[in-house]
Amino acid sequence: MRQLIFSFFCILIGINIAYCFSGVVNAPMQSMDTIGIWMLKAKAISLGPSSLNQVLHSSIYSYSHQQYPLLLPAIFALVGNIFGHFQELPGLLISPFVYSAILFICYKTLRAKLPSLLVIMLTYIYSMFGPLLAEGGRINAGNADIYITLCAWIIIFVLLNWANQKRALLIAALTIAIASQIKTEGVFLAALLIFFPSPWKKKLLPLLLALTPTVGWQILIKVNSLPSDVYLSLAGPVTLFMRTLTVLLGTAKEMFNVHNWYIFWPWLFVVGALTKPTLKPSPKWLAISLGAMYFGFLSIYILAPPQLPTATYVSSSIDRIMLQLSPLVFGILAEVFHQLIVRETPPKQTLPTE
Amino acid sequence: MHKFARTSLAVLCIVYVTILVMRSATYALRTAKEFIHPNRDTYLPQVQPCQKLATPSPEQSHLQNYRNLGQPCAN
């Protein structure tokens, strides 16, 4: 019976993967972010330095966030030119593969702590998240957030499962470095390394390695005078308070967005409420990292320039932010279920030896 | 964990997964339909490279900029 249920969930996950591939093949480029930012720069890279220079400096393309790092467009350009001339489809087809990789790493991460049947169910629940399916190939293929989500999963996998090995910190640092070059906010993943329970002596060098590309890119922005459409502006305390409230309410509202998350967040709160009295708050570092990353995003929202109304900014992006934070939530969830199972399972009785 | 809490959690999990399985069924049908009758409908506005638009929407403008890139009219 267990094998049958396991196979059933595998089939359901397979359907979702096929659904993503079908989305990319049938309606390849539908997202305005893909057209306006990522694929635009990929096309410019393919056309050569003068086109890239034009896209990165001309005010016509100011909507494309000219200060964003170029790693993802470079990958799209590389893959897009595989048949000799630039095409969008090969780059967009990476998204369903990333979606599949995320589900695989999700399964492997949770499997280290939980029984296979529970893990496959949680992986299936994760695979049904609307923003993940969208970026996996349904409408939003080619967006960057799914790549940062993959990086977050890799970091959590290595830090949870290879915690005692030297390579864990190094792989985590390299992954943060890559995430920071996909989208600037990828650097927030450094919180996982900062709060990971390991001596600072061991963490310092990996942390420097993780942050170096961000510093390097910021220097390149200055040297090349790349225009930036995003800057931070400090408002008065009342405005900041109101904006904070707007962000928190926007996040809470998104948690009840059934279209995107079904009943995941309410379900999570019920799980928390039912299990809290019996559990110790662990692993603390994941919860603190989650809080720190959320605080980072909150800061961007509340310090945004006044021409960008907070409510509009939040409603247009909070689902993608929650997708980026979801691997941390699942890491905590795995620990909660692990504690429950350990507590509920009676210790095996050993037979007395004669 | 208390028996009531454990039962509530199990019921909630079953309800949640049932909702998802029903949704997956629609995904399976849609994928099969797309496989049999490929649907190339697009949500994007129809814009040709170098086409002159009087008052383009942001979407039209972004799409046109993308299509124009590398064309003589991009300069």
XYZ file of C-alpha atoms in Angstrom:
429
model
C 0.000 0.000 0.000
C 2.808 2.384 0.975
C 4.547 1.683 -2.339
C 1.318 2.383 -4.205
C 0.768 5.754 -2.488
C 4.425 6.666 -3.080
C 4.061 5.852 -6.804
C 0.817 7.850 -6.949
C 2.566 10.992 -5.653
C 5.474 10.386 -8.065
C 2.973 10.321 -10.948
C 1.371 13.560 -9.712
C 4.788 15.258 -9.561
C 5.518 13.903 -13.048
C 2.255 15.487 -14.282
C 3.374 18.844 -12.889
C 6.761 18.575 -14.616
C 5.047 17.700 -17.920
C 2.647 20.620 -17.356
C 5.631 22.999 -17.054
C 7.357 21.643 -20.167
C 4.108 21.878 -22.104
C 3.711 25.491 -20.990
C 7.157 26.473 -22.283
C 6.785 24.617 -25.585
C 3.270 25.890 -26.343
C 3.487 29.460 -25.033
C 7.223 30.163 -24.759
C 7.620 33.820 -23.902
C 4.693 35.343 -22.043
C 6.227 37.130 -19.078
C 6.899 40.853 -19.290
C 9.890 40.431 -16.939
C 11.396 37.871 -19.311
C 10.806 40.090 -22.349
C 11.727 43.356 -20.658
C 14.726 42.263 -18.581
C 16.280 38.829 -18.952
C 15.764 37.893 -22.598
C 16.290 41.496 -23.729
C 19.788 41.480 -22.228
C 20.422 37.945 -23.520
C 19.563 39.115 -27.040
C 21.788 42.171 -26.578
C 24.702 39.967 -25.461
C 24.166 37.768 -28.534
C 24.126 40.761 -30.870
C 27.455 42.039 -29.539
C 29.036 44.735 -27.348
C 27.408 47.731 -29.060
C 23.874 46.344 -28.543
C 24.671 45.436 -24.940
C 26.107 48.893 -24.356
C 22.943 50.411 -25.832
C 20.636 48.330 -23.618
C 22.660 49.014 -20.468
C 22.907 52.781 -20.976
C 20.030 54.066 -23.110
C 17.059 55.560 -21.261
C 14.719 53.713 -23.674
C 15.564 50.535 -21.743
C 15.478 52.028 -18.236
C 12.597 49.691 -17.280
C 14.983 46.722 -17.710
C 16.757 47.402 -14.391
C 20.051 48.182 -16.107
C 21.972 47.707 -12.848
C 20.967 44.023 -12.515
C 23.800 41.452 -12.778
C 24.247 39.757 -16.156
C 24.795 36.107 -15.258
C 21.301 34.894 -16.217
C 21.173 36.784 -19.554
C 24.654 35.409 -20.306
C 23.401 31.856 -19.699
C 20.333 32.503 -21.906
C 22.611 33.922 -24.617
C 24.962 30.947 -24.423
C 22.164 28.368 -24.560
C 20.138 30.431 -27.038
C 22.939 30.393 -29.609
C 23.283 26.627 -29.501
C 21.849 26.329 -33.045
C 24.024 29.102 -34.491
C 21.596 32.022 -34.175
C 19.835 33.437 -31.105
C 16.581 31.741 -30.089
C 14.555 32.201 -26.916
C 13.240 28.657 -26.522
C 16.461 26.904 -25.374
C 16.935 29.444 -22.568
C 13.296 29.230 -21.530
C 13.450 25.427 -21.505
C 15.929 25.620 -18.611
C 13.040 26.671 -16.315
C 11.234 23.282 -16.234
C 14.599 21.602 -15.632
C 15.242 23.963 -12.710
C 11.714 23.189 -11.447
C 12.512 19.452 -11.575
C 15.903 19.990 -9.876
C 14.231 21.960 -7.069
C 11.771 19.123 -6.427
C 14.599 16.565 -6.457
C 16.674 18.562 -3.939
C 13.546 19.215 -1.839
C 12.975 15.448 -1.685
C 16.627 14.693 -0.854
C 16.769 17.396 1.842
C 13.621 16.263 3.618
C 14.394 12.546 3.148
C 17.425 12.847 5.421
C 15.051 13.528 8.333
C 11.665 12.063 7.454
C 10.080 8.824 6.151
C 9.757 8.567 2.377
C 5.945 8.663 2.244
C 5.711 11.909 4.197
C 8.569 13.392 2.148
C 6.989 12.591 -1.211
C 3.711 14.145 0.025
C 5.495 17.322 1.148
C 7.421 17.451 -2.140
C 4.135 17.148 -4.023
C 2.599 19.940 -1.898
C 5.644 22.063 -2.751
C 5.410 21.223 -6.462
C 1.858 22.632 -6.517
C 2.840 26.140 -5.370
C 1.461 28.545 -7.987
C 4.525 30.839 -8.261
C 6.807 27.790 -8.631
C 4.660 26.260 -11.391
C 4.448 29.652 -13.100
C 8.219 30.159 -13.124
C 8.733 26.489 -13.969
C 7.089 27.087 -17.317
C 3.501 28.280 -17.003
C 3.593 31.936 -18.130
C 6.669 33.089 -16.184
C 9.381 30.903 -17.751
C 12.641 32.822 -17.961
C 12.153 34.741 -14.708
C 15.025 34.808 -12.224
C 13.305 33.932 -8.930
C 13.199 30.184 -9.615
C 17.000 30.190 -10.005
C 17.419 31.894 -6.612
C 14.981 29.355 -5.129
C 17.176 26.566 -6.520
C 20.240 28.205 -4.937
C 18.408 28.425 -1.577
C 17.556 24.714 -1.751
C 21.167 23.776 -2.569
C 22.444 25.807 0.395
C 19.897 24.318 2.797
C 20.654 20.816 1.524
C 24.413 21.118 2.079
C 24.113 22.903 5.435
C 21.561 20.449 6.835
C 23.013 17.227 5.448
C 26.751 17.868 5.240
C 26.948 20.122 8.307
C 30.110 18.504 9.621
C 32.011 18.521 6.365
C 34.381 21.287 5.292
C 32.966 21.378 1.757
C 29.492 22.372 3.069
C 30.499 25.965 3.850
C 32.458 26.279 0.607
C 29.598 24.988 -1.575
C 27.137 27.229 0.303
C 29.423 30.241 -0.266
C 29.801 29.521 -3.987
C 26.034 29.101 -4.340
C 25.402 32.432 -2.590
C 27.963 34.046 -4.916
C 26.091 32.648 -7.950
C 22.677 33.696 -6.547
C 23.965 37.247 -6.019
C 24.880 37.424 -9.701
C 21.465 36.186 -10.840
C 19.602 38.980 -9.063
C 20.979 41.441 -6.520
C 18.629 40.185 -3.795
C 20.259 36.741 -4.101
C 22.905 38.057 -1.709
C 20.311 37.886 1.097
C 20.959 34.131 1.108
C 24.213 35.002 2.917
C 21.998 35.110 6.051
C 22.032 31.291 5.962
C 25.813 31.295 6.211
C 25.948 34.084 8.812
C 23.546 32.364 11.207
C 24.695 28.796 10.556
C 25.949 27.401 13.885
C 29.641 27.142 13.098
C 32.644 29.032 14.523
C 33.344 32.395 12.852
C 36.886 31.178 12.175
C 35.440 28.640 9.738
C 32.725 30.897 8.303
C 34.672 34.080 7.645
C 36.520 33.036 4.499
C 33.466 31.417 2.837
C 31.438 34.519 3.722
C 34.014 36.774 2.072
C 33.974 34.506 -0.975
C 30.155 34.692 -1.064
C 30.089 38.499 -0.900
C 32.979 39.252 -3.286
C 30.956 39.081 -6.549
C 28.355 41.505 -5.125
C 31.065 44.017 -4.216
C 32.728 43.481 -7.606
C 29.457 44.059 -9.467
C 28.703 47.246 -7.495
C 32.180 48.555 -8.449
C 31.495 47.675 -12.106
C 28.196 49.600 -11.942
C 30.068 52.681 -10.693
C 32.984 52.340 -13.142
C 30.671 51.871 -16.137
C 28.163 54.481 -14.877
C 25.230 52.103 -15.273
C 21.984 53.943 -14.531
C 19.981 52.551 -11.631
C 16.199 52.827 -11.468
C 16.099 51.498 -7.920
C 17.479 53.489 -5.047
C 16.736 53.669 -1.353
C 15.158 56.774 0.134
C 14.657 57.402 3.820
C 11.196 58.664 4.787
C 9.850 59.966 8.103
C 9.090 57.560 10.974
C 5.305 57.673 10.474
C 5.644 56.918 6.754
C 8.070 54.088 7.514
C 5.657 52.653 10.079
C 2.725 52.825 7.652
C 4.798 51.228 4.913
C 5.913 48.434 7.289
C 2.266 47.800 8.126
C 1.419 47.697 4.407
C 4.175 45.124 3.773
C 3.131 42.931 6.707
C -0.539 43.095 5.678
C 0.434 42.399 2.052
C 2.383 39.325 3.170
C -0.523 38.108 5.344
C -2.969 38.697 2.475
C -0.756 36.702 0.099
C -0.690 33.825 2.586
C -4.440 33.485 2.072
C -4.143 33.675 -1.725
C -5.655 30.278 -2.481
C -4.869 30.654 -6.182
C -1.125 30.680 -5.445
C -0.681 28.586 -2.306
C -3.982 26.698 -1.833
C -4.240 26.288 1.966
C -0.489 25.875 2.614
C 0.069 28.841 4.933
C -3.102 28.389 7.056
C -2.227 24.655 7.143
C 1.288 25.553 8.311
C -0.073 27.751 11.118
C -2.424 24.994 12.265
C 0.488 22.513 12.230
C 2.486 25.020 14.296
C -0.338 25.602 16.766
C -1.033 21.888 17.221
C 2.589 20.884 17.624
C 4.110 23.880 19.393
C 3.468 22.762 22.973
C 5.464 19.588 22.451
C 8.372 20.934 20.414
C 11.613 22.748 21.099
C 12.278 25.614 18.677
C 14.792 24.018 16.353
C 16.714 24.534 14.166
C 16.996 28.098 15.397
C 19.484 29.230 12.754
C 17.025 28.502 9.923
C 14.264 30.479 11.642
C 16.645 33.384 12.336
C 17.907 33.325 8.731
C 14.299 33.369 7.507
C 13.601 36.384 9.731
C 16.769 38.158 8.544
C 15.973 37.573 4.870
C 12.400 38.783 5.336
C 13.767 41.858 7.116
C 16.045 42.471 4.095
C 13.087 42.401 1.704
C 11.008 44.491 4.112
C 13.774 47.129 4.111
C 13.750 47.290 0.311
C 9.968 47.735 0.321
C 9.849 50.456 2.952
C 12.879 52.369 1.668
C 11.689 52.360 -1.958
C 11.380 55.768 -3.638
C 8.022 57.540 -3.122
C 6.998 57.213 -6.795
C 6.733 53.469 -6.164
C 3.660 53.054 -3.894
C 4.361 50.361 -1.285
C 0.995 48.601 -1.721
C 1.499 48.267 -5.497
C 5.125 47.216 -5.063
C 4.179 44.534 -2.515
C 1.193 43.137 -4.410
C 3.220 42.820 -7.617
C 6.167 40.968 -6.076
C 5.424 39.389 -2.682
C 4.509 35.984 -4.200
C 7.982 35.770 -5.772
C 9.644 36.812 -2.505
C 7.700 34.105 -0.665
C 8.836 31.602 -3.284
C 12.457 32.553 -2.575
C 11.855 32.111 1.168
C 9.939 28.828 0.799
C 13.013 26.515 1.029
C 13.738 27.905 4.510
C 10.117 27.354 5.557
C 10.307 23.750 4.340
C 13.602 23.232 6.179
C 11.882 24.283 9.421
C 8.807 22.187 8.604
C 11.023 19.111 8.109
C 12.524 19.642 11.566
C 9.055 20.021 13.141
C 7.823 16.762 11.584
C 11.101 15.057 12.492
C 10.660 15.979 16.158
C 7.056 14.812 16.068
C 7.991 11.455 14.581
C 10.897 10.915 16.980
C 8.612 11.746 19.888
C 5.715 9.592 18.693
C 7.783 6.520 17.811
C 8.408 4.347 20.855
C 12.025 3.226 21.193
C 12.693 -0.243 19.822
C 12.795 -2.845 22.548
C 15.862 -5.003 22.470
C 15.470 -8.625 23.353
C 17.406 -9.685 26.403
C 20.397 -11.762 25.466
C 20.608 -15.143 27.002
C 1.206 14.736 20.840
C -2.373 14.763 22.042
C -4.672 12.325 20.193
C -7.070 15.110 19.177
C -4.220 17.219 17.757
C -2.849 14.229 15.845
C -6.269 13.376 14.369
C -6.912 17.028 13.421
C -3.528 17.215 11.712
C -4.166 14.003 9.775
C -7.629 15.198 8.641
C -6.210 18.554 7.583
C -3.431 16.855 5.592
C -5.945 14.601 3.829
C -8.222 17.550 2.955
C -5.269 19.581 1.680
C -3.851 16.796 -0.465
C -7.314 15.959 -1.852
C -7.726 19.565 -3.039
C -4.312 19.392 -4.708
C -4.981 16.033 -6.381
C -8.188 17.434 -7.917
C -6.161 20.368 -9.253
C -3.504 18.009 -10.614
C -6.211 16.209 -12.563
C -7.012 19.451 -14.398
C -3.275 19.955 -15.098
C -3.072 16.434 -16.539
C -6.071 17.093 -18.790
C -4.711 20.459 -19.919
C -1.272 18.974 -20.669
C -2.837 16.141 -22.660
C -4.987 18.649 -24.566
C -1.958 20.819 -25.334
C -0.076 17.747 -26.504
C -2.888 16.631 -28.855
C -3.910 20.098 -30.072
C -0.951 22.452 -29.542
C -2.361 25.840 -28.590
C -0.074 28.683 -29.599
C -2.370 31.414 -28.232
C -0.468 34.247 -26.677
C -1.391 36.734 -23.986
C 0.981 39.250 -25.539
C -0.079 42.168 -27.707
C 0.584 41.783 -31.424
C 3.570 43.970 -32.302
C 5.742 43.744 -35.412
C 9.408 44.859 -35.438
C 9.791 48.527 -36.383
C 6.013 49.028 -36.396
C 5.002 52.590 -35.541
C 2.550 52.692 -32.630
C 0.727 55.888 -31.713
C 0.288 55.379 -27.959
C 1.805 52.043 -27.003
C 1.014 50.455 -23.646
C 4.029 49.528 -21.451
C 3.633 45.900 -22.608
C 3.578 46.892 -26.285
C 6.514 49.205 -25.743
C 8.639 46.536 -24.006
C 7.773 43.947 -26.614
C 8.541 46.326 -29.443
C 11.868 47.316 -27.880
C 12.710 43.623 -27.630
C 11.756 42.875 -31.231
C 13.448 46.022 -32.552
C 16.778 45.268 -30.864
C 19.296 44.520 -33.599
C 17.054 46.089 -36.271
C 18.034 49.384 -37.936
C 15.039 51.129 -36.313
C 16.410 50.387 -32.816
C 18.873 53.226 -33.202
